[in-house]
Amino acid sequence: MAELTGTTRLAGVIGAPVRHSLSPVVHNAAFAAVGFDAAYVALEVAEGRGADAVGAMRLFDLLGLSVTMPHKHDVVSACDMLTSSAGALGAVNCLFWSAGRLAGDNTDGTGLVRGLQGELGVDIDGRDCLVAGAGGAARAAVLALAGAGAATVTVLNRTVERAHVAAELAGPRGRVGSADDLAHAHLVVNATSVGMASTPTASEVPLDVDAMAADAVLVDLIYHPLETPLLAAARSRGVAHQNGVAMLVYQAATQFEHWTGLDAPIETMMTAARRAIGSTS
Ligand code: NAP
């Protein structure tokens, strides 16, 4: 990291818990790579105090804040303006200054779309997409896939009522489906937490890779572990696949671009993220 001086700007991530966050490693690597005079720290903010943290951003004229659970919803009302994705999702993961006003964005969904384009050359336009899950990550994915021109966005979820809420984010192209839809999807996204390290479901496979078309692309939003049982199945069957590191890095890239006005150094951020995940696996 460059020397901290009186001109160094401060950015950070607010959450609880937040000490495990990869964001400081990724953003500080990015600032250093482009020589931007800023430092990024993890800020533990107790549940219910998200709006106070937005006030602190104004008070200290912070460069920007990333927002993680449990604050993504309660910072919404403290922003001066919202991007269309943050408004539609009712959730903010990035605070930045826009012409002197404090803006809230949600960069998760565009992170998925940019990661697919940037790392696998996948263009969503006209594609049939299937999203498993209906939580925050799934909803961001559904909205962004529809926004990127998906022909259809089919949602599968254990709790069907939540699947309907998620599918509505894709408008008329969204619907709730079943496992039979796997065979017709060009892109399949696992946005459930099944397969995450440190959960009781870590060894479960949430989707049947054998039911997917051979030329489909599979994304698992999980990045810890780097290879989930689902991704291992895709690899052994020769299905194109991507883990959650790309979405993680590209959603951070959009945040970096909001804060600095510069293109994000993707390769640097990718290397920093992989190294940090590798050291905790
Ligand atoms: P969330 O809001 O808690 O949603 C969890 C989803 O997983 C729900 O749809 C839930 O279904 C489903 N689920 C949980 N356990 C299940 C089980 N045993 N069987 C079937 N479905 C199950 O979590 P989230 O924030 O959306 O995150 C979801 C995943 O995405 C996590 O693994 C997270 O690490 C990952 N993620 C990655 C990124 C990235 O940048 N790569 C960003 C955000 C999240 P119900 O609705 O039925 O409970």
Coordinates of C-alpha atoms and ligand atoms in Angstrom, one line a residue:
M1 CA 0.0 0.0 0.0
A2 CA 1.2 3.5 -0.8
E3 CA 2.1 5.8 2.1
L4 CA -0.9 7.2 3.9
T5 CA -0.9 11.0 4.0
G6 CA -3.2 13.9 4.8
T7 CA -4.7 13.6 1.3
T8 CA -5.5 9.9 1.4
R9 CA -9.2 9.2 1.0
L10 CA -10.9 6.5 3.0
A11 CA -13.3 3.9 1.8
G12 CA -14.6 0.7 3.5
V13 CA -17.2 -2.0 3.9
I14 CA -19.8 -1.9 6.6
G15 CA -21.4 -5.1 7.8
A16 CA -21.8 -7.4 10.8
P17 CA -19.9 -9.6 10.9
V18 CA -17.4 -8.1 8.5
R19 CA -13.9 -9.1 9.6
H20 CA -13.9 -12.1 7.1
S21 CA -14.6 -9.7 4.1
L22 CA -12.3 -10.1 1.1
S23 CA -13.2 -6.5 0.0
P24 CA -10.2 -4.8 1.7
V25 CA -7.7 -7.1 0.0
V26 CA -9.4 -6.6 -3.4
H27 CA -9.9 -2.8 -3.3
N28 CA -6.5 -2.0 -1.7
A29 CA -4.8 -4.0 -4.4
A30 CA -6.8 -2.1 -7.0
F31 CA -6.0 1.3 -5.5
A32 CA -2.3 0.4 -5.4
A33 CA -2.3 -0.9 -9.0
V34 CA -3.6 2.4 -10.5
G35 CA -1.8 4.6 -7.9
F36 CA -5.0 6.0 -6.5
D37 CA -4.4 7.7 -3.1
A38 CA -7.0 5.8 -1.0
A39 CA -7.2 3.1 1.7
Y40 CA -10.1 0.6 2.3
V41 CA -11.0 -0.8 5.6
A42 CA -13.6 -3.2 7.2
L43 CA -15.9 -1.4 9.5
E44 CA -18.0 -3.4 11.9
V45 CA -21.4 -1.7 12.2
A46 CA -24.1 -3.2 14.5
E47 CA -27.4 -4.3 13.0
G48 CA -29.8 -1.4 12.9
R49 CA -27.0 1.3 12.6
G50 CA -26.6 1.2 8.8
A51 CA -28.3 4.7 8.4
D52 CA -25.9 6.1 11.0
A53 CA -23.0 4.8 8.9
V54 CA -24.4 6.7 5.9
G55 CA -24.4 9.8 8.1
A56 CA -20.7 9.0 8.9
M57 CA -19.9 8.9 5.2
R58 CA -21.3 12.4 4.9
L59 CA -19.6 13.6 8.0
F60 CA -16.1 12.3 7.1
D61 CA -16.6 12.8 3.3
L62 CA -15.6 9.2 2.8
L63 CA -14.7 8.2 -0.8
G64 CA -17.3 5.4 -0.7
L65 CA -18.6 2.5 1.2
S66 CA -19.5 -1.1 0.3
V67 CA -22.5 -2.4 2.2
T68 CA -23.0 -6.0 3.2
M69 CA -25.4 -7.8 5.5
P70 CA -27.3 -6.9 7.5
H71 CA -27.4 -3.3 6.2
K72 CA -28.2 -3.7 2.5
H73 CA -31.9 -2.8 3.1
D74 CA -31.7 -0.2 5.8
V75 CA -29.3 2.1 4.1
V76 CA -31.7 2.5 1.2
S77 CA -33.8 5.3 2.9
A78 CA -30.6 7.2 4.0
C79 CA -29.4 7.7 0.4
D80 CA -30.1 10.9 -1.7
M81 CA -30.7 8.8 -4.8
L82 CA -30.7 5.2 -5.9
T83 CA -29.7 3.6 -9.2
S84 CA -32.4 1.6 -11.0
S85 CA -31.1 -1.8 -9.8
A86 CA -30.9 -0.6 -6.1
G87 CA -34.4 0.8 -6.4
A88 CA -35.8 -2.4 -7.9
L89 CA -34.1 -4.7 -5.4
G90 CA -34.6 -2.4 -2.4
A91 CA -31.0 -3.2 -1.5
V92 CA -27.8 -1.3 -1.7
N93 CA -24.3 -2.7 -1.8
C94 CA -22.4 0.4 -2.7
L95 CA -22.5 4.1 -1.7
F96 CA -20.8 6.7 -3.8
W97 CA -20.9 10.4 -4.6
S98 CA -22.7 11.5 -7.7
A99 CA -22.6 15.3 -8.4
G100 CA -22.5 16.0 -4.6
R101 CA -25.4 13.6 -3.8
L102 CA -25.0 10.4 -1.9
A103 CA -26.1 7.6 -4.3
G104 CA -26.8 3.9 -3.6
D105 CA -26.2 1.2 -6.2
N106 CA -26.5 -2.6 -6.2
T107 CA -23.6 -3.9 -8.3
D108 CA -24.1 -7.7 -7.6
G109 CA -26.2 -8.4 -10.7
T110 CA -24.0 -6.4 -13.1
G111 CA -21.1 -8.2 -11.5
L112 CA -22.5 -11.5 -12.7
V113 CA -23.2 -10.3 -16.2
R114 CA -19.8 -8.5 -16.5
G115 CA -18.0 -11.6 -15.1
L116 CA -19.6 -13.9 -17.7
Q117 CA -18.7 -11.5 -20.5
G118 CA -15.2 -10.7 -19.3
E119 CA -14.1 -14.2 -18.3
L120 CA -16.0 -16.5 -20.5
G121 CA -17.1 -14.2 -23.4
V122 CA -20.8 -15.1 -22.7
D123 CA -23.4 -12.7 -24.1
I124 CA -26.7 -12.9 -22.3
D125 CA -28.7 -11.3 -25.1
G126 CA -31.4 -13.7 -26.4
R127 CA -30.4 -16.5 -24.0
D128 CA -32.6 -18.7 -21.9
C129 CA -31.4 -18.4 -18.3
L130 CA -32.3 -20.4 -15.2
V131 CA -31.6 -19.2 -11.7
A132 CA -31.7 -21.5 -8.7
G133 CA -32.4 -19.6 -5.5
A134 CA -34.5 -16.6 -4.5
G135 CA -32.4 -14.8 -1.9
G136 CA -30.6 -11.5 -2.4
A137 CA -28.0 -12.9 -4.8
A138 CA -30.6 -14.7 -6.9
R139 CA -32.8 -11.6 -7.1
A140 CA -29.9 -9.4 -8.2
A141 CA -29.0 -12.1 -10.8
V142 CA -32.6 -12.3 -12.2
L143 CA -32.9 -8.5 -12.5
A144 CA -29.5 -8.2 -14.2
L145 CA -30.0 -11.1 -16.6
A146 CA -33.3 -9.6 -17.8
G147 CA -31.6 -6.2 -18.1
A148 CA -28.9 -7.8 -20.2
G149 CA -31.5 -9.0 -22.7
A150 CA -32.1 -12.6 -21.6
A151 CA -35.0 -14.2 -23.6
T152 CA -36.3 -15.9 -20.5
V153 CA -35.4 -16.1 -16.8
T154 CA -36.7 -19.1 -15.0
V155 CA -36.4 -19.3 -11.2
L156 CA -36.3 -22.5 -9.1
N157 CA -36.4 -22.3 -5.4
R158 CA -37.1 -24.5 -2.4
T159 CA -39.6 -22.0 -1.1
V160 CA -41.9 -21.4 -4.1
E161 CA -43.5 -18.2 -2.9
R162 CA -40.0 -16.6 -2.9
A163 CA -39.4 -17.9 -6.4
H164 CA -42.4 -15.9 -7.6
V165 CA -41.1 -12.7 -6.0
A166 CA -37.7 -13.2 -7.7
A167 CA -39.2 -14.1 -11.1
E168 CA -41.3 -10.9 -11.1
L169 CA -38.0 -8.9 -11.3
A170 CA -37.6 -10.1 -14.9
G171 CA -41.1 -8.8 -15.9
P172 CA -42.8 -10.8 -18.6
R173 CA -39.7 -12.8 -19.3
G174 CA -39.6 -14.2 -15.8
R175 CA -41.4 -17.3 -14.6
V176 CA -41.1 -20.0 -11.9
G177 CA -40.1 -23.3 -13.3
S178 CA -39.1 -26.9 -12.4
A179 CA -36.0 -29.1 -12.8
D180 CA -37.4 -30.0 -16.3
D181 CA -36.3 -26.5 -17.5
L182 CA -32.6 -27.3 -17.0
A183 CA -32.5 -29.1 -20.3
H184 CA -33.4 -25.9 -22.2
A185 CA -31.3 -23.3 -20.4
H186 CA -28.3 -21.7 -22.1
L187 CA -27.1 -20.4 -18.7
V188 CA -27.7 -21.9 -15.3
V189 CA -26.9 -20.0 -12.1
N190 CA -26.7 -21.6 -8.7
A191 CA -27.6 -18.7 -6.4
T192 CA -28.5 -21.0 -3.4
S193 CA -26.1 -21.3 -0.6
V194 CA -26.0 -25.1 -1.1
G195 CA -22.3 -26.1 -1.5
M196 CA -20.8 -23.3 0.6
A197 CA -18.0 -24.2 2.9
S198 CA -19.0 -24.1 6.6
T199 CA -22.6 -25.0 5.9
P200 CA -24.2 -28.4 6.6
T201 CA -25.1 -28.6 2.9
A202 CA -21.5 -28.2 1.7
S203 CA -21.4 -31.7 0.1
E204 CA -24.8 -31.4 -1.6
V205 CA -25.2 -30.7 -5.3
P206 CA -28.2 -28.4 -5.8
L207 CA -28.7 -29.0 -9.6
D208 CA -28.3 -32.0 -11.8
V209 CA -25.5 -31.2 -14.3
D210 CA -26.4 -34.3 -16.3
A211 CA -29.8 -32.7 -17.1
M212 CA -28.2 -29.6 -18.6
A213 CA -27.5 -29.2 -22.3
A214 CA -24.0 -30.0 -23.3
D215 CA -23.3 -26.5 -24.6
A216 CA -24.8 -24.7 -21.6
V217 CA -22.8 -22.6 -19.2
L218 CA -23.0 -23.1 -15.4
V219 CA -22.2 -20.4 -12.8
D220 CA -22.0 -21.2 -9.1
L221 CA -22.1 -17.9 -7.2
I222 CA -20.2 -19.5 -4.3
Y223 CA -16.5 -18.7 -4.1
H224 CA -15.6 -20.5 -0.9
P225 CA -14.8 -23.2 -1.7
L226 CA -13.5 -22.3 -5.2
E227 CA -14.8 -25.6 -6.6
T228 CA -18.1 -26.7 -5.1
P229 CA -19.5 -30.2 -5.7
L230 CA -21.7 -28.7 -8.5
L231 CA -18.7 -27.2 -10.3
A232 CA -16.7 -30.4 -9.9
A233 CA -19.6 -32.2 -11.6
A234 CA -19.6 -29.6 -14.4
R235 CA -15.8 -30.0 -14.8
S236 CA -16.0 -33.8 -15.0
R237 CA -18.8 -33.6 -17.6
G238 CA -17.0 -31.0 -19.7
V239 CA -19.7 -28.3 -19.1
A240 CA -18.4 -24.7 -19.3
H241 CA -18.5 -23.2 -15.8
Q242 CA -17.5 -20.3 -13.6
N243 CA -17.3 -20.0 -9.8
G244 CA -18.3 -16.9 -7.8
V245 CA -15.0 -15.1 -7.9
A246 CA -15.8 -13.4 -11.2
M247 CA -19.0 -12.0 -9.8
L248 CA -17.3 -10.9 -6.6
V249 CA -14.5 -9.2 -8.5
Y250 CA -16.7 -7.5 -11.2
Q251 CA -19.2 -6.2 -8.6
A252 CA -16.2 -4.7 -6.8
A253 CA -14.9 -3.3 -10.1
T254 CA -18.1 -1.3 -10.6
Q255 CA -17.8 0.1 -7.1
F256 CA -14.1 1.0 -7.8
E257 CA -15.2 2.8 -11.0
H258 CA -18.0 4.7 -9.1
W259 CA -15.4 5.9 -6.6
T260 CA -12.4 6.7 -8.8
G261 CA -13.8 7.3 -12.3
L262 CA -11.1 5.0 -13.5
D263 CA -11.3 1.6 -15.2
A264 CA -10.9 -1.1 -12.6
P265 CA -7.7 -3.2 -12.8
I266 CA -9.6 -6.5 -13.2
E267 CA -6.6 -8.9 -13.3
T268 CA -5.0 -7.4 -10.2
M269 CA -8.4 -7.7 -8.3
M270 CA -8.9 -11.2 -9.5
T271 CA -5.4 -12.3 -8.4
A272 CA -5.9 -10.6 -5.0
A273 CA -9.3 -12.3 -4.5
R274 CA -8.0 -15.8 -5.5
R275 CA -5.0 -15.5 -3.3
A276 CA -7.1 -14.4 -0.3
I277 CA -9.6 -17.2 -0.8
G278 CA -6.8 -19.7 -1.2
S279 CA -5.2 -18.6 2.0
T280 CA -8.5 -19.3 3.9
S281 CA -9.5 -22.6 2.3
Ligands
NAP1 P1 -29.8 -16.0 1.0 O1 -30.5 -14.7 0.8 O2 -29.7 -16.5 2.4 O3 -30.6 -17.1 0.1 C1 -30.2 -18.4 0.2 C2 -30.9 -19.2 -0.9 O4 -30.4 -20.5 -0.9 C3 -32.4 -19.2 -0.8 O5 -33.0 -19.2 -2.1 C4 -32.6 -20.6 -0.1 O6 -33.9 -21.1 -0.4 C5 -31.6 -21.4 -0.7 N1 -31.2 -22.6 0.1 C6 -30.5 -22.5 1.3 N2 -30.4 -23.8 1.8 C7 -30.9 -24.6 0.9 C8 -31.1 -26.0 0.8 N3 -30.6 -26.8 1.8 N4 -31.8 -26.5 -0.3 C9 -32.2 -25.7 -1.2 N5 -32.1 -24.4 -1.2 C10 -31.5 -23.8 -0.2 O7 -28.3 -15.9 0.5 P2 -27.7 -14.9 -0.7 O8 -27.2 -13.7 -0.1 O9 -28.7 -14.8 -1.8 O10 -26.5 -15.8 -1.2 C11 -26.7 -17.0 -1.9 C12 -25.3 -17.6 -2.3 O11 -24.7 -16.7 -3.2 C13 -24.3 -17.7 -1.1 O12 -23.6 -18.9 -1.3 C14 -23.4 -16.5 -1.3 O13 -22.1 -16.8 -0.8 C15 -23.4 -16.3 -2.8 N6 -23.1 -15.0 -3.2 C16 -22.1 -14.7 -4.0 C17 -21.8 -13.5 -4.4 C18 -20.6 -13.2 -5.3 O14 -20.2 -12.1 -5.5 N7 -20.0 -14.3 -5.9 C19 -22.5 -12.4 -4.0 C20 -23.6 -12.6 -3.1 C21 -23.9 -14.0 -2.7 P3 -35.2 -20.7 0.5 O15 -35.7 -19.4 -0.1 O16 -36.1 -21.8 0.3 O17 -34.7 -20.6 1.9

